[in-house]
């Protein structure tokens, strides 16, 4: 789906702080969405937690930086870190280049795979949310 | 011919004194990361000489070289001709800003500080779960990085002061505003006045800062003279802690990274080491230390404006930590902790933190 110049693939699930989630077998893959990527500018640092780190739904578990901007990454589900994109350690700009592909950030082993259904999903829901976000950030929130 | 710019009026003789020997190139962290001679002090002095001779003029084309300097002062320290490069760069940046040529990151920082009290444009500072006392013997001044980025380091510093029974308070602090002058803008009087007013309101006899840059600014900038005129002493927490016998011990191999703002700029090298050696008999120096220490790459606005090069500079420093075989690298600057922490590779298993945070952790373990 393309909405107001933002590319938001339909098959993905979205965490409200602008991270996407995709199911891959028993794991979830997570990365930054196109809206956040464009807002953040050139990414210069991605915190890559150790595998096995427990994450709790809605709690911050990592950070991302671009110049003076610092973004917090919140857990989309309960679970643990199963893997990280080590390429980002020396090339965080992969997020800018390909946020849905080579710029993926984390793999998560969820406690309950069903929790992913609580995230934003589907054209209608994503469009409604994104429209509100665009308006909010246009006002300088 | 009358000089066109302030940098020439103030520093013409010094710029001409540069003998182009290249001692600065050997120690410049920006050159070390980029290998571009135009970016080291000699290159900058040559360009400014060209401007003085009328062969080129200040313009946007010089933004990359004049605004890409961490102001670490390694060049100044190593210059056999006594050229004060950091000071010259500051004035040249002001001349650039005056003609409307500035790196957008610094214009942005200036604009942010017109409407916010911190460089990150954050709306709310961490309160560390504590209120502000009306009066106290000391004010703890955390600085922007300590309030918005390295909050764990600040929390630990507050915890150490608590455990030592120090009568202190936080204030609703504003950015010390020193960085504005470094990147070519005038200091923001409103921010300065806010800080002076709030510090004096507590009746404190001294300000303890968690940030060496804030300590420099409050101690040296004439805008903060009214604070000093009231007898308020300003010190970095490393100076405050040096005489305490903390009774703590670690067997870990510990090293120390000298922050430029505390070391080369303030001459404070031994106080942190005095504290660290008491805790960690297994202390080792990095290959470059004291006045020869390598810069972490964060200063002078380079972290914000040239982040990739800034991280590369930090990685050079962290290679030295590997060479030293240290398990822990301590420093006294939240910006250094932040940049070195961002640069640390996953395979590098040493810990990076402030000395105060390390002390705090040892205190917790001992309890």
PDB file of N, CA and C in Angstrom, chain A residues 38-100:
ATOM      1  N   UNK A  38      11.744   8.090   6.991  1.00  0.00           N
ATOM      2  CA  UNK A  38      11.807   9.408   6.357  1.00  0.00           C
ATOM      3  C   UNK A  38      11.905  10.525   7.393  1.00  0.00           C
ATOM      4  N   UNK A  39      11.229  10.334   8.510  1.00  0.00           N
ATOM      5  CA  UNK A  39      11.249  11.358   9.566  1.00  0.00           C
ATOM      6  C   UNK A  39      12.626  11.435  10.241  1.00  0.00           C
ATOM      7  N   UNK A  40      13.250  10.278  10.411  1.00  0.00           N
ATOM      8  CA  UNK A  40      14.509  10.225  11.174  1.00  0.00           C
ATOM      9  C   UNK A  40      15.695  10.785  10.396  1.00  0.00           C
ATOM     10  N   UNK A  41      15.699  10.624   9.093  1.00  0.00           N
ATOM     11  CA  UNK A  41      16.887  11.003   8.320  1.00  0.00           C
ATOM     12  C   UNK A  41      17.945   9.912   8.400  1.00  0.00           C
ATOM     13  N   UNK A  42      19.193  10.288   8.189  1.00  0.00           N
ATOM     14  CA  UNK A  42      20.270   9.299   8.113  1.00  0.00           C
ATOM     15  C   UNK A  42      20.494   8.610   9.462  1.00  0.00           C
ATOM     16  N   UNK A  43      20.250   7.318   9.506  1.00  0.00           N
ATOM     17  CA  UNK A  43      20.444   6.558  10.749  1.00  0.00           C
ATOM     18  C   UNK A  43      21.943   6.333  10.965  1.00  0.00           C
ATOM     19  N   UNK A  44      22.421   6.616  12.181  1.00  0.00           N
ATOM     20  CA  UNK A  44      23.858   6.469  12.448  1.00  0.00           C
ATOM     21  C   UNK A  44      24.170   5.420  13.508  1.00  0.00           C
ATOM     22  N   UNK A  45      23.161   4.977  14.239  1.00  0.00           N
ATOM     23  CA  UNK A  45      23.418   3.984  15.287  1.00  0.00           C
ATOM     24  C   UNK A  45      22.153   3.181  15.562  1.00  0.00           C
ATOM     25  N   UNK A  46      22.320   1.880  15.682  1.00  0.00           N
ATOM     26  CA  UNK A  46      21.223   0.988  16.068  1.00  0.00           C
ATOM     27  C   UNK A  46      21.715   0.123  17.217  1.00  0.00           C
ATOM     28  N   UNK A  47      21.041   0.161  18.313  1.00  0.00           N
ATOM     29  CA  UNK A  47      21.437  -0.692  19.437  1.00  0.00           C
ATOM     30  C   UNK A  47      21.018  -2.130  19.123  1.00  0.00           C
ATOM     31  N   UNK A  48      21.950  -3.034  19.286  1.00  0.00           N
ATOM     32  CA  UNK A  48      21.688  -4.440  18.958  1.00  0.00           C
ATOM     33  C   UNK A  48      21.843  -5.276  20.227  1.00  0.00           C
ATOM     34  N   UNK A  49      20.750  -5.562  20.903  1.00  0.00           N
ATOM     35  CA  UNK A  49      20.850  -6.313  22.167  1.00  0.00           C
ATOM     36  C   UNK A  49      21.354  -7.732  21.933  1.00  0.00           C
ATOM     37  N   UNK A  50      21.816  -8.329  23.001  1.00  0.00           N
ATOM     38  CA  UNK A  50      22.311  -9.710  22.912  1.00  0.00           C
ATOM     39  C   UNK A  50      21.139 -10.661  22.683  1.00  0.00           C
ATOM     40  N   UNK A  51      21.391 -11.729  21.960  1.00  0.00           N
ATOM     41  CA  UNK A  51      20.382 -12.770  21.781  1.00  0.00           C
ATOM     42  C   UNK A  51      20.016 -13.340  23.155  1.00  0.00           C
ATOM     43  N   UNK A  52      18.742 -13.624  23.321  1.00  0.00           N
ATOM     44  CA  UNK A  52      18.292 -14.168  24.600  1.00  0.00           C
ATOM     45  C   UNK A  52      17.733 -13.115  25.542  1.00  0.00           C
ATOM     46  N   UNK A  53      17.946 -11.839  25.214  1.00  0.00           N
ATOM     47  CA  UNK A  53      17.429 -10.775  26.079  1.00  0.00           C
ATOM     48  C   UNK A  53      15.894 -10.826  26.071  1.00  0.00           C
ATOM     49  N   UNK A  54      15.316 -10.842  27.267  1.00  0.00           N
ATOM     50  CA  UNK A  54      13.853 -10.878  27.377  1.00  0.00           C
ATOM     51  C   UNK A  54      13.279  -9.506  27.057  1.00  0.00           C
ATOM     52  N   UNK A  55      12.196  -9.473  26.324  1.00  0.00           N
ATOM     53  CA  UNK A  55      11.538  -8.191  26.036  1.00  0.00           C
ATOM     54  C   UNK A  55      10.083  -8.269  26.478  1.00  0.00           C
ATOM     55  N   UNK A  56       9.583  -7.128  26.937  1.00  0.00           N
ATOM     56  CA  UNK A  56       8.230  -7.101  27.502  1.00  0.00           C
ATOM     57  C   UNK A  56       7.365  -6.151  26.693  1.00  0.00           C
ATOM     58  N   UNK A  57       6.229  -6.602  26.283  1.00  0.00           N
ATOM     59  CA  UNK A  57       5.310  -5.829  25.449  1.00  0.00           C
ATOM     60  C   UNK A  57       5.204  -4.367  25.897  1.00  0.00           C
ATOM     61  N   UNK A  58       5.480  -3.459  24.986  1.00  0.00           N
ATOM     62  CA  UNK A  58       5.339  -2.030  25.268  1.00  0.00           C
ATOM     63  C   UNK A  58       6.514  -1.400  25.979  1.00  0.00           C
ATOM     64  N   UNK A  59       7.488  -2.218  26.389  1.00  0.00           N
ATOM     65  CA  UNK A  59       8.661  -1.667  27.098  1.00  0.00           C
ATOM     66  C   UNK A  59       9.822  -1.460  26.118  1.00  0.00           C
ATOM     67  N   UNK A  60      10.590  -0.389  26.374  1.00  0.00           N
ATOM     68  CA  UNK A  60      11.741  -0.081  25.516  1.00  0.00           C
ATOM     69  C   UNK A  60      12.817  -1.164  25.645  1.00  0.00           C
ATOM     70  N   UNK A  61      13.338  -1.617  24.540  1.00  0.00           N
ATOM     71  CA  UNK A  61      14.433  -2.585  24.645  1.00  0.00           C
ATOM     72  C   UNK A  61      15.666  -2.186  23.830  1.00  0.00           C
ATOM     73  N   UNK A  62      15.572  -1.104  23.049  1.00  0.00           N
ATOM     74  CA  UNK A  62      16.739  -0.685  22.253  1.00  0.00           C
ATOM     75  C   UNK A  62      16.529   0.763  21.825  1.00  0.00           C
ATOM     76  N   UNK A  63      17.558   1.341  21.183  1.00  0.00           N
ATOM     77  CA  UNK A  63      17.425   2.711  20.685  1.00  0.00           C
ATOM     78  C   UNK A  63      18.075   2.831  19.309  1.00  0.00           C
ATOM     79  N   UNK A  64      17.635   3.843  18.600  1.00  0.00           N
ATOM     80  CA  UNK A  64      18.131   4.122  17.251  1.00  0.00           C
ATOM     81  C   UNK A  64      18.449   5.609  17.207  1.00  0.00           C
ATOM     82  N   UNK A  65      19.539   5.981  16.543  1.00  0.00           N
ATOM     83  CA  UNK A  65      19.884   7.409  16.499  1.00  0.00           C
ATOM     84  C   UNK A  65      20.209   7.882  15.094  1.00  0.00           C
ATOM     85  N   UNK A  66      19.826   9.124  14.848  1.00  0.00           N
ATOM     86  CA  UNK A  66      20.271   9.801  13.625  1.00  0.00           C
ATOM     87  C   UNK A  66      20.668  11.204  14.036  1.00  0.00           C
ATOM     88  N   UNK A  67      21.963  11.505  14.060  1.00  0.00           N
ATOM     89  CA  UNK A  67      22.400  12.835  14.487  1.00  0.00           C
ATOM     90  C   UNK A  67      21.901  13.121  15.887  1.00  0.00           C
ATOM     91  N   UNK A  68      21.074  14.130  16.029  1.00  0.00           N
ATOM     92  CA  UNK A  68      20.591  14.513  17.360  1.00  0.00           C
ATOM     93  C   UNK A  68      19.292  13.819  17.742  1.00  0.00           C
ATOM     94  N   UNK A  69      18.709  13.046  16.830  1.00  0.00           N
ATOM     95  CA  UNK A  69      17.439  12.382  17.129  1.00  0.00           C
ATOM     96  C   UNK A  69      17.697  11.025  17.747  1.00  0.00           C
ATOM     97  N   UNK A  70      16.946  10.706  18.790  1.00  0.00           N
ATOM     98  CA  UNK A  70      17.056   9.391  19.405  1.00  0.00           C
ATOM     99  C   UNK A  70      15.677   8.753  19.431  1.00  0.00           C
ATOM    100  N   UNK A  71      15.558   7.587  18.830  1.00  0.00           N
ATOM    101  CA  UNK A  71      14.289   6.867  18.832  1.00  0.00           C
ATOM    102  C   UNK A  71      14.360   5.670  19.750  1.00  0.00           C
ATOM    103  N   UNK A  72      13.290   5.458  20.495  1.00  0.00           N
ATOM    104  CA  UNK A  72      13.245   4.283  21.364  1.00  0.00           C
ATOM    105  C   UNK A  72      12.514   3.171  20.625  1.00  0.00           C
ATOM    106  N   UNK A  73      12.986   1.963  20.826  1.00  0.00           N
ATOM    107  CA  UNK A  73      12.331   0.824  20.192  1.00  0.00           C
ATOM    108  C   UNK A  73      11.599   0.040  21.282  1.00  0.00           C
ATOM    109  N   UNK A  74      10.303  -0.127  21.086  1.00  0.00           N
ATOM    110  CA  UNK A  74       9.465  -0.793  22.091  1.00  0.00           C
ATOM    111  C   UNK A  74       9.104  -2.205  21.615  1.00  0.00           C
ATOM    112  N   UNK A  75       8.983  -3.091  22.578  1.00  0.00           N
ATOM    113  CA  UNK A  75       8.675  -4.483  22.232  1.00  0.00           C
ATOM    114  C   UNK A  75       7.253  -4.587  21.693  1.00  0.00           C
ATOM    115  N   UNK A  76       7.085  -5.190  20.512  1.00  0.00           N
ATOM    116  CA  UNK A  76       5.735  -5.332  19.940  1.00  0.00           C
ATOM    117  C   UNK A  76       4.949  -6.479  20.578  1.00  0.00           C
ATOM    118  N   UNK A  77       5.683  -7.405  21.202  1.00  0.00           N
ATOM    119  CA  UNK A  77       5.077  -8.570  21.873  1.00  0.00           C
ATOM    120  C   UNK A  77       5.968  -8.924  23.068  1.00  0.00           C
ATOM    121  N   UNK A  78       5.509  -9.859  23.878  1.00  0.00           N
ATOM    122  CA  UNK A  78       6.369 -10.431  24.916  1.00  0.00           C
ATOM    123  C   UNK A  78       7.218 -11.539  24.291  1.00  0.00           C
ATOM    124  N   UNK A  79       8.444 -11.648  24.726  1.00  0.00           N
ATOM    125  CA  UNK A  79       9.283 -12.709  24.163  1.00  0.00           C
ATOM    126  C   UNK A  79      10.750 -12.475  24.450  1.00  0.00           C
ATOM    127  N   UNK A  80      11.580 -12.906  23.531  1.00  0.00           N
ATOM    128  CA  UNK A  80      13.023 -12.664  23.690  1.00  0.00           C
ATOM    129  C   UNK A  80      13.666 -12.415  22.331  1.00  0.00           C
ATOM    130  N   UNK A  81      14.816 -11.748  22.370  1.00  0.00           N
ATOM    131  CA  UNK A  81      15.551 -11.472  21.135  1.00  0.00           C
ATOM    132  C   UNK A  81      16.173 -12.782  20.637  1.00  0.00           C
ATOM    133  N   UNK A  82      15.851 -13.128  19.389  1.00  0.00           N
ATOM    134  CA  UNK A  82      16.372 -14.375  18.828  1.00  0.00           C
ATOM    135  C   UNK A  82      17.504 -14.105  17.843  1.00  0.00           C
ATOM    136  N   UNK A  83      17.622 -12.863  17.410  1.00  0.00           N
ATOM    137  CA  UNK A  83      18.695 -12.527  16.470  1.00  0.00           C
ATOM    138  C   UNK A  83      18.664 -11.048  16.164  1.00  0.00           C
ATOM    139  N   UNK A  84      19.775 -10.519  15.687  1.00  0.00           N
ATOM    140  CA  UNK A  84      19.824  -9.106  15.292  1.00  0.00           C
ATOM    141  C   UNK A  84      20.521  -9.025  13.943  1.00  0.00           C
ATOM    142  N   UNK A  85      20.289  -7.951  13.243  1.00  0.00           N
ATOM    143  CA  UNK A  85      20.941  -7.736  11.954  1.00  0.00           C
ATOM    144  C   UNK A  85      22.322  -7.121  12.201  1.00  0.00           C
ATOM    145  N   UNK A  86      23.331  -7.974  12.253  1.00  0.00           N
ATOM    146  CA  UNK A  86      24.673  -7.488  12.610  1.00  0.00           C
ATOM    147  C   UNK A  86      25.264  -6.537  11.576  1.00  0.00           C
ATOM    148  N   UNK A  87      24.729  -6.575  10.360  1.00  0.00           N
ATOM    149  CA  UNK A  87      25.197  -5.635   9.329  1.00  0.00           C
ATOM    150  C   UNK A  87      24.999  -4.193   9.771  1.00  0.00           C
ATOM    151  N   UNK A  88      23.977  -3.981  10.599  1.00  0.00           N
ATOM    152  CA  UNK A  88      23.652  -2.608  11.011  1.00  0.00           C
ATOM    153  C   UNK A  88      24.721  -2.016  11.929  1.00  0.00           C
ATOM    154  N   UNK A  89      25.527  -2.874  12.517  1.00  0.00           N
ATOM    155  CA  UNK A  89      26.569  -2.393  13.421  1.00  0.00           C
ATOM    156  C   UNK A  89      27.547  -1.480  12.674  1.00  0.00           C
ATOM    157  N   UNK A  90      27.913  -1.860  11.476  1.00  0.00           N
ATOM    158  CA  UNK A  90      28.848  -1.031  10.708  1.00  0.00           C
ATOM    159  C   UNK A  90      28.164  -0.299   9.560  1.00  0.00           C
ATOM    160  N   UNK A  91      26.922  -0.650   9.257  1.00  0.00           N
ATOM    161  CA  UNK A  91      26.224   0.005   8.160  1.00  0.00           C
ATOM    162  C   UNK A  91      24.761   0.281   8.524  1.00  0.00           C
ATOM    163  N   UNK A  92      24.539   1.165   9.511  1.00  0.00           N
ATOM    164  CA  UNK A  92      23.157   1.438   9.930  1.00  0.00           C
ATOM    165  C   UNK A  92      22.330   2.093   8.818  1.00  0.00           C
ATOM    166  N   UNK A  93      23.021   2.641   7.816  1.00  0.00           N
ATOM    167  CA  UNK A  93      22.323   3.275   6.694  1.00  0.00           C
ATOM    168  C   UNK A  93      21.506   2.293   5.874  1.00  0.00           C
ATOM    169  N   UNK A  94      21.678   0.974   6.122  1.00  0.00           N
ATOM    170  CA  UNK A  94      20.837  -0.010   5.434  1.00  0.00           C
ATOM    171  C   UNK A  94      19.363   0.253   5.703  1.00  0.00           C
ATOM    172  N   UNK A  95      19.069   0.802   6.861  1.00  0.00           N
ATOM    173  CA  UNK A  95      17.665   1.135   7.187  1.00  0.00           C
ATOM    174  C   UNK A  95      17.157   2.200   6.227  1.00  0.00           C
ATOM    175  N   UNK A  96      18.010   3.181   5.945  1.00  0.00           N
ATOM    176  CA  UNK A  96      17.609   4.232   5.003  1.00  0.00           C
ATOM    177  C   UNK A  96      17.448   3.674   3.591  1.00  0.00           C
ATOM    178  N   UNK A  97      18.336   2.746   3.250  1.00  0.00           N
ATOM    179  CA  UNK A  97      18.315   2.226   1.873  1.00  0.00           C
ATOM    180  C   UNK A  97      17.175   1.250   1.622  1.00  0.00           C
ATOM    181  N   UNK A  98      16.880   0.401   2.615  1.00  0.00           N
ATOM    182  CA  UNK A  98      15.932  -0.693   2.375  1.00  0.00           C
ATOM    183  C   UNK A  98      15.322  -1.120   3.713  1.00  0.00           C
ATOM    184  N   UNK A  99      14.386  -0.314   4.199  1.00  0.00           N
ATOM    185  CA  UNK A  99      13.911  -0.542   5.571  1.00  0.00           C
ATOM    186  C   UNK A  99      13.098  -1.834   5.721  1.00  0.00           C
ATOM    187  N   UNK A 100      12.537  -2.344   4.611  1.00  0.00           N
ATOM    188  CA  UNK A 100      11.735  -3.577   4.708  1.00  0.00           C
ATOM    189  C   UNK A 100      12.528  -4.826   4.306  1.00  0.00           C
TER     190      UNK A 100
END
